[in-house]
Short mmCIF file of C-alpha atoms in Angstrom, two decimals:
data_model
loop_
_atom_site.label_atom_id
_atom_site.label_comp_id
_atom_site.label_asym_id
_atom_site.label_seq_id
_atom_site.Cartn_x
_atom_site.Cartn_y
_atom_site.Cartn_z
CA UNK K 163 -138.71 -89.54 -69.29
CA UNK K 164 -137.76 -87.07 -72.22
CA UNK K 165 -134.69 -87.76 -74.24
CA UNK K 166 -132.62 -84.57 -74.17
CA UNK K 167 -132.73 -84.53 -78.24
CA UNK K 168 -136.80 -85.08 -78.12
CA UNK K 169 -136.96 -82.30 -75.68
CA UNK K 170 -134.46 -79.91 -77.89
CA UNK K 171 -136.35 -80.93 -81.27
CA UNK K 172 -139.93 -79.77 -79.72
CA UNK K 173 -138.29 -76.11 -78.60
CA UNK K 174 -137.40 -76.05 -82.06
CA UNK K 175 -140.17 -76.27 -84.14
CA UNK K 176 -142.19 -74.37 -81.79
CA UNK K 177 -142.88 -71.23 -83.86
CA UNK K 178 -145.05 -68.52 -84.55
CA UNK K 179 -148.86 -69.24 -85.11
CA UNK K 180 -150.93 -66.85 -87.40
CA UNK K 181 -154.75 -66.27 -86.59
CA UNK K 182 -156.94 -64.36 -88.54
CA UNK K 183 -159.67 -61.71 -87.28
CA UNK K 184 -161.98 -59.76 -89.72
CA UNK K 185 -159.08 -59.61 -91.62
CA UNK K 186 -156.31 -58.72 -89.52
CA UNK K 187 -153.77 -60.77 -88.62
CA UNK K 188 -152.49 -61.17 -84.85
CA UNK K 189 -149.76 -63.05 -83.94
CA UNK K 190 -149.23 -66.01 -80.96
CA UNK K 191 -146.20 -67.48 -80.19
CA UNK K 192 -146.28 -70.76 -78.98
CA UNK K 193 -143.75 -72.04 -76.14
CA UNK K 194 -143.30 -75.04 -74.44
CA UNK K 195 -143.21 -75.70 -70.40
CA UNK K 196 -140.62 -77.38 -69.17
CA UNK K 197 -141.35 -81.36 -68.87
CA UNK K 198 -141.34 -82.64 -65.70
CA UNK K 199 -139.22 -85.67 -65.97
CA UNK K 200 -139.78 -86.81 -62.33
CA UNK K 201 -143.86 -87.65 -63.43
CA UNK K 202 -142.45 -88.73 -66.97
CA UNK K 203 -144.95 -86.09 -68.26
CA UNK K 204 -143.99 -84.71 -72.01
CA UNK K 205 -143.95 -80.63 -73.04
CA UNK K 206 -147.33 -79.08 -72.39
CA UNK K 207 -147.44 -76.39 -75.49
CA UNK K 208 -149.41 -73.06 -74.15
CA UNK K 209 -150.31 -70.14 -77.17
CA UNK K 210 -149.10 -67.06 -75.45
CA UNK K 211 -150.14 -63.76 -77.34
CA UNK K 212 -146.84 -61.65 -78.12
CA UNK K 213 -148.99 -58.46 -78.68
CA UNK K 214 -151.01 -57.26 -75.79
CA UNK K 215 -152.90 -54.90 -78.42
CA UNK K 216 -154.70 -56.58 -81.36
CA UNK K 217 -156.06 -54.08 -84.51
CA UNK K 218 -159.17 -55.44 -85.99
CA UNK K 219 -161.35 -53.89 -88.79
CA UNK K 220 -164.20 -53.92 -90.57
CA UNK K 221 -164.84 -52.20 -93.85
CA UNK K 222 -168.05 -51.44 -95.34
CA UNK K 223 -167.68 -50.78 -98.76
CA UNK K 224 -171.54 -49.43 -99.74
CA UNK K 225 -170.81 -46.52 -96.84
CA UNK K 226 -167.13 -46.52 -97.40
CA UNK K 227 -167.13 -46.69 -93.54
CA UNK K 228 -164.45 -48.39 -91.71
CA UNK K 229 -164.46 -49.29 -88.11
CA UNK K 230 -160.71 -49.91 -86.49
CA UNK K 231 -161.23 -51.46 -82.86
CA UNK K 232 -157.93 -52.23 -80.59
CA UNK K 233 -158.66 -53.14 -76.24
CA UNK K 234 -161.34 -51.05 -75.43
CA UNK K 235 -161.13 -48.73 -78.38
CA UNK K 236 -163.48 -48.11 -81.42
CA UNK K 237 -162.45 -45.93 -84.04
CA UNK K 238 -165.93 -45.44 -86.43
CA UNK K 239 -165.44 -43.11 -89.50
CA UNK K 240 -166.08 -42.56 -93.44
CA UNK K 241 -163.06 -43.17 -96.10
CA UNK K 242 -162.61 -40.59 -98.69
CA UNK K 243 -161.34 -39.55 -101.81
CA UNK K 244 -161.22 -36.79 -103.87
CA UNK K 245 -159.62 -36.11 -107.25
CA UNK K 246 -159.76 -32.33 -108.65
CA UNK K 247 -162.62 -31.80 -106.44
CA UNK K 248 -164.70 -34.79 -108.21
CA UNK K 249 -165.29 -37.81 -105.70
CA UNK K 250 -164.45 -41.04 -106.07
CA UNK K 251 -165.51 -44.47 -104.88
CA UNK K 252 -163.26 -45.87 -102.06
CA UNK K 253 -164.06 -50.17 -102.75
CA UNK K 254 -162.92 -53.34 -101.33
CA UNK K 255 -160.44 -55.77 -103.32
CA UNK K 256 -161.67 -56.03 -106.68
CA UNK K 257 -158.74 -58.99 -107.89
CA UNK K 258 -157.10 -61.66 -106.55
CA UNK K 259 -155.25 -59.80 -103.86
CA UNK K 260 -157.77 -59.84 -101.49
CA UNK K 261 -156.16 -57.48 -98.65
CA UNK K 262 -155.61 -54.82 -101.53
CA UNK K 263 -158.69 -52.44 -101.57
CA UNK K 264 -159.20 -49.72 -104.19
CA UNK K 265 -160.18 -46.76 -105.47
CA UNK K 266 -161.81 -46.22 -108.17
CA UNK K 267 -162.76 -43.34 -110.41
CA UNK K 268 -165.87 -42.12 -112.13
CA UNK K 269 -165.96 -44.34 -114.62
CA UNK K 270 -166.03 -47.15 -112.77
CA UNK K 271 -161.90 -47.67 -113.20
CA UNK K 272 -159.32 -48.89 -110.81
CA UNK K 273 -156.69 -46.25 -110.18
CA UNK K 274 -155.34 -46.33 -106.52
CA UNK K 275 -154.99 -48.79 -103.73
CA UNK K 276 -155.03 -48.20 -100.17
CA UNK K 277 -153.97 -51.29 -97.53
CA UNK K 278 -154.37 -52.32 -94.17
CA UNK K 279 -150.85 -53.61 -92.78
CA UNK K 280 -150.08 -53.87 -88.70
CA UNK K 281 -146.49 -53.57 -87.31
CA UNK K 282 -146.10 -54.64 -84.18
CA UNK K 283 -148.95 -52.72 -82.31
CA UNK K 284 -149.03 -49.84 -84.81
CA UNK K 285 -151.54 -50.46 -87.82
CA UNK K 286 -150.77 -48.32 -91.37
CA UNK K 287 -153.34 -47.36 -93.75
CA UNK K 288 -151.39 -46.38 -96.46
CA UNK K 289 -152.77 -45.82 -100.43
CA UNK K 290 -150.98 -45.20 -103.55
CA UNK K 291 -151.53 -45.00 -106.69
CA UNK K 292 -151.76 -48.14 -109.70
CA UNK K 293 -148.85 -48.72 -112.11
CA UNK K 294 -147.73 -45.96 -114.10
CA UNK K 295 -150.77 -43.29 -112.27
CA UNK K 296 -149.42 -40.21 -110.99
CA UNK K 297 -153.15 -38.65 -110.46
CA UNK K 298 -153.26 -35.55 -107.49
CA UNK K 299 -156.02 -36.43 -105.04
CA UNK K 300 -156.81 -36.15 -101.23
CA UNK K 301 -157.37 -39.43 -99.38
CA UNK K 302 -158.86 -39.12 -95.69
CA UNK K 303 -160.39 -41.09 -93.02
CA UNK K 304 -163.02 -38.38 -90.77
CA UNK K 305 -165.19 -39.49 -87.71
CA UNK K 306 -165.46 -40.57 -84.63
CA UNK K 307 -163.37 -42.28 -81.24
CA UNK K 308 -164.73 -43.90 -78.09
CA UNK K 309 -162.63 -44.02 -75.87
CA UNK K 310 -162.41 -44.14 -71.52
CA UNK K 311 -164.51 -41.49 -69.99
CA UNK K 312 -161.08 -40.27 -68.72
CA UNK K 313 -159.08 -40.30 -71.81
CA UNK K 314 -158.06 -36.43 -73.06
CA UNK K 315 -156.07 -35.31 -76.37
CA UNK K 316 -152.53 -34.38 -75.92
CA UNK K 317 -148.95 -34.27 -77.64
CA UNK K 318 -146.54 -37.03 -76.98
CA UNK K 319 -144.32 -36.24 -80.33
CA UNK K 320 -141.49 -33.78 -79.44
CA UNK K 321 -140.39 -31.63 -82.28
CA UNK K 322 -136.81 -31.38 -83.31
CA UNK K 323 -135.31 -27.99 -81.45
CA UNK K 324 -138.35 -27.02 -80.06
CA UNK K 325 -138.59 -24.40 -77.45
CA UNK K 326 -141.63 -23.75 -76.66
CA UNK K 327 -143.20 -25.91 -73.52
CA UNK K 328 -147.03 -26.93 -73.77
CA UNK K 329 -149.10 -26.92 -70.52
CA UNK K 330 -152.99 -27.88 -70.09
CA UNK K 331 -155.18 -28.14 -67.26
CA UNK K 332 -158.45 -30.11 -67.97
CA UNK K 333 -159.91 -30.85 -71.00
CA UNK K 334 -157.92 -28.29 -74.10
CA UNK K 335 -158.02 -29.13 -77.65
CA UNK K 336 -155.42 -27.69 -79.70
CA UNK K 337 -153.97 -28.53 -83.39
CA UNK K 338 -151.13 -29.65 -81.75
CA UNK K 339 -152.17 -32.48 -80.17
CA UNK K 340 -151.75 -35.83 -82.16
CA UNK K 341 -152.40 -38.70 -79.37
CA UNK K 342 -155.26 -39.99 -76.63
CA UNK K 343 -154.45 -40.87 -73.05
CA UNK K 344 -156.13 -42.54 -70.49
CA UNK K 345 -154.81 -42.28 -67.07
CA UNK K 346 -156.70 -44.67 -65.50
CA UNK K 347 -155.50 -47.80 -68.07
CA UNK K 348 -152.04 -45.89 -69.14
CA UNK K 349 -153.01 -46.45 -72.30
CA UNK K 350 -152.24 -44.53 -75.15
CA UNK K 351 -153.39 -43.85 -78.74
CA UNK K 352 -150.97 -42.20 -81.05
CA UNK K 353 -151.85 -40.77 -84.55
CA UNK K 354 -149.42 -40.29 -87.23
CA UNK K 355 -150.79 -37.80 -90.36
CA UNK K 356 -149.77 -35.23 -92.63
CA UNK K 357 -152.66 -33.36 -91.46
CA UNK K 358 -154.53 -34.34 -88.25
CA UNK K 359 -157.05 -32.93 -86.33
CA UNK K 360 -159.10 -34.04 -83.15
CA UNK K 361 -161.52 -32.54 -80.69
CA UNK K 362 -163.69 -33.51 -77.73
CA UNK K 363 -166.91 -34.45 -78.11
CA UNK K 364 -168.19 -35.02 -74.52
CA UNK K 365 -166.01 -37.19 -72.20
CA UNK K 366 -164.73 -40.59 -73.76
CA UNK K 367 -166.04 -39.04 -77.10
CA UNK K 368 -163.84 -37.53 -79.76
CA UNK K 369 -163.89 -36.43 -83.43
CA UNK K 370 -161.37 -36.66 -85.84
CA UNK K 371 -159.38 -36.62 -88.96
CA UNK K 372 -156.83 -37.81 -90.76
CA UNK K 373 -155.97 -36.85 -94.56
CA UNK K 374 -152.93 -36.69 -96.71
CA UNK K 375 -152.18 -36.16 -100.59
CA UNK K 376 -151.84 -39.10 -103.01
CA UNK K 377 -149.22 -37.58 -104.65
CA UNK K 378 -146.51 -36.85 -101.99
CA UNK K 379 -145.26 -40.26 -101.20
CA UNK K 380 -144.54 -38.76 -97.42
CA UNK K 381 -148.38 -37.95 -96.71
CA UNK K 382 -149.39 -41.16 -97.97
CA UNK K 383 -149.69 -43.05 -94.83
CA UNK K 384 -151.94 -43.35 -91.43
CA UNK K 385 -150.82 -44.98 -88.27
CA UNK K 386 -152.34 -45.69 -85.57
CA UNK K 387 -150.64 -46.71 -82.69
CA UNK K 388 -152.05 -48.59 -79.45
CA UNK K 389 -149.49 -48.54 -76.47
CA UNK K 390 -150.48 -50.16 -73.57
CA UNK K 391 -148.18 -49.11 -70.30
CA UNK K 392 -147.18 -45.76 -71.99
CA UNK K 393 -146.02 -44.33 -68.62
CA UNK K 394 -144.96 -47.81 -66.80
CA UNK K 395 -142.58 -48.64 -69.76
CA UNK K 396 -141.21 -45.18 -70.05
CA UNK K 397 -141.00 -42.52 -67.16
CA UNK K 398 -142.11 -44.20 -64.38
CA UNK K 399 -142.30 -48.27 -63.32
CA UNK K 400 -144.21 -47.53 -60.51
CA UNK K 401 -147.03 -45.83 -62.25
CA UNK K 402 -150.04 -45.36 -60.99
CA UNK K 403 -152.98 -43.01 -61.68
CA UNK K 404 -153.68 -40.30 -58.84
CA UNK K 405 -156.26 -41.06 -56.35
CA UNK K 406 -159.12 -38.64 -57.24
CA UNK K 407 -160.38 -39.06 -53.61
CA UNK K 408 -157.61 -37.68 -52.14
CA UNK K 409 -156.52 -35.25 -54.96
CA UNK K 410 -159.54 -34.31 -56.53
CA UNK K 411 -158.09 -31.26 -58.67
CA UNK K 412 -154.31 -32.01 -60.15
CA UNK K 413 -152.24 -29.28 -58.68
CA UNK K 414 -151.12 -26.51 -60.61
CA UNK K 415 -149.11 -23.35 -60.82
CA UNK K 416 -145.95 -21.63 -61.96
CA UNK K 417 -142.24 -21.66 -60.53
CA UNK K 418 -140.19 -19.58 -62.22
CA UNK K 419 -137.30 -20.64 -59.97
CA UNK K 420 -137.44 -24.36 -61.06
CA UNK K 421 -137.25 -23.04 -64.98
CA UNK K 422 -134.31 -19.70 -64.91
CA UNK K 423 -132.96 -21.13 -61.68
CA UNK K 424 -130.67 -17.81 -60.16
CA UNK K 425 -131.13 -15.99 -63.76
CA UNK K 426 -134.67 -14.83 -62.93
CA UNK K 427 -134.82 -11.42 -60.72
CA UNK K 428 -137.98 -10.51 -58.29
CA UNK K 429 -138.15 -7.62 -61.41
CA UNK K 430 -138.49 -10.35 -64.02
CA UNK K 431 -141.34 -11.97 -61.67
#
């Protein structure tokens, strides 16, 4: 049998485990059953992952192409970065920081950093510029996402006081849109630019990109963000994606009576 200050000492050193892949960390927590005294049996420690989406990358500095994969999502695309118009080479670490990649200009010089940091299940790609720079320049990340054959671009970010109500049916593109969604999965991928652009390719195929200006401190970050249950954990707990069989075409149509209500006349229709 367990003594109760054993059991109480093993729950609290039970922390958080770090585990590295290409680069990325995850995290796993690590909790303990409860002991079953009757079989004299002692805690059974099980590594439980906290995040159900995982960012992993890999960077290919002679291409500058970086690959960003989360579930069953592959982002695959070319890092650049230009200064006055004049290109410059986007490089891994070249000190002792190893996570801190640069860029560097034409002569071969470190100026600028750009980093690779996850919060939670949102991962930033943010650069900036070295001690005492204040260089203009245009950083961006351009190429392609496979996603679910069902996935479609749309807008999940409200704007403050807007008025204006979005509606698509079927596949649209527009500059507004700033997120993927698969039904099927309730999955969603949310994008977070100062500029951001992304169109359909052919179904589960999309292009994109992302680009923002060294200089403003506000444009100087990505994210990427992976939500798993987007509708489940918001809107509705039952969710569950329609039954193509028995709705093959989502119903649509207008009702001006469930918008104006009584302030809508048969003239106004």
């Amino acid at each position: 049998m367990i003594e109760r200050r054993d059991f109480l000492k093993k729950v609290a050193i039970s922390g958080v485990a770090l585990t590295s892949a290409n680069g990325l960390t995850s995290f796993t927590s690590r909790f303990p059953d409860t002991p079953n005294n009757s079989e004299g049996q002692g805690i059974i420690e099980k590594e439980k992952d906290t995040l159900s989406a995982v960012w992993k990358f890999d960077f290919d500095e002679r291409n500058a192409q970086l690959i960003l994969q989360n579930l069953n999502v592959t982002l695959k695309g070319k890092l650049r970065f230009l200064s006055d118009d004049t290109p410059w080479m986007v490089c891994c670490s070249r000190d002792g920081v190893a996570n801190r990649n640069t860029l560097v200009d034409p002569r071969g010089d470190v100026q600028g950093y750009w980093v690779l940091n996850t919060v939670g299940t949102q991962l930033e790609l943010l650069f900036y510029h070295r001690t005492a720079q204040r260089f203009a320049g245009r950083f961006s990340f351009e190429g392609t996402i496979f996603f679910s054959e069902d996935a479609f671009p749309c807008r999940t970010k409200p704007v403050v006081g807007e008025r204006v109500l979005n509606l698509m049916s079927g596949f649209a593109d527009s500059l507004l849109n700033d997120s993927l969604f698969s039904p099927k999965d309730d999955l969603l991928l949310q994008f977070t630019a100062a500029n951001f652009r992304i169109q359909t390719v052919v179904k589960g195929e999309f292009s994109f990109r992302l680009s923002g200006r060294i200089e403003d401190a506000a444009e100087t970050v990505f994210v990427f963000n992976m939500e798993p249950g987007y509708f489940q954990k918001r809107y509705i707990p039952y969710y569950q994606p329609i039954d193509r069989k028995r709705c093959p075409v989502v119903p649509t149509g207008w009702m001006s009576w469930n918008t104006y209500f009584d302030k809508a006349s048969a003239e106004d229709n």
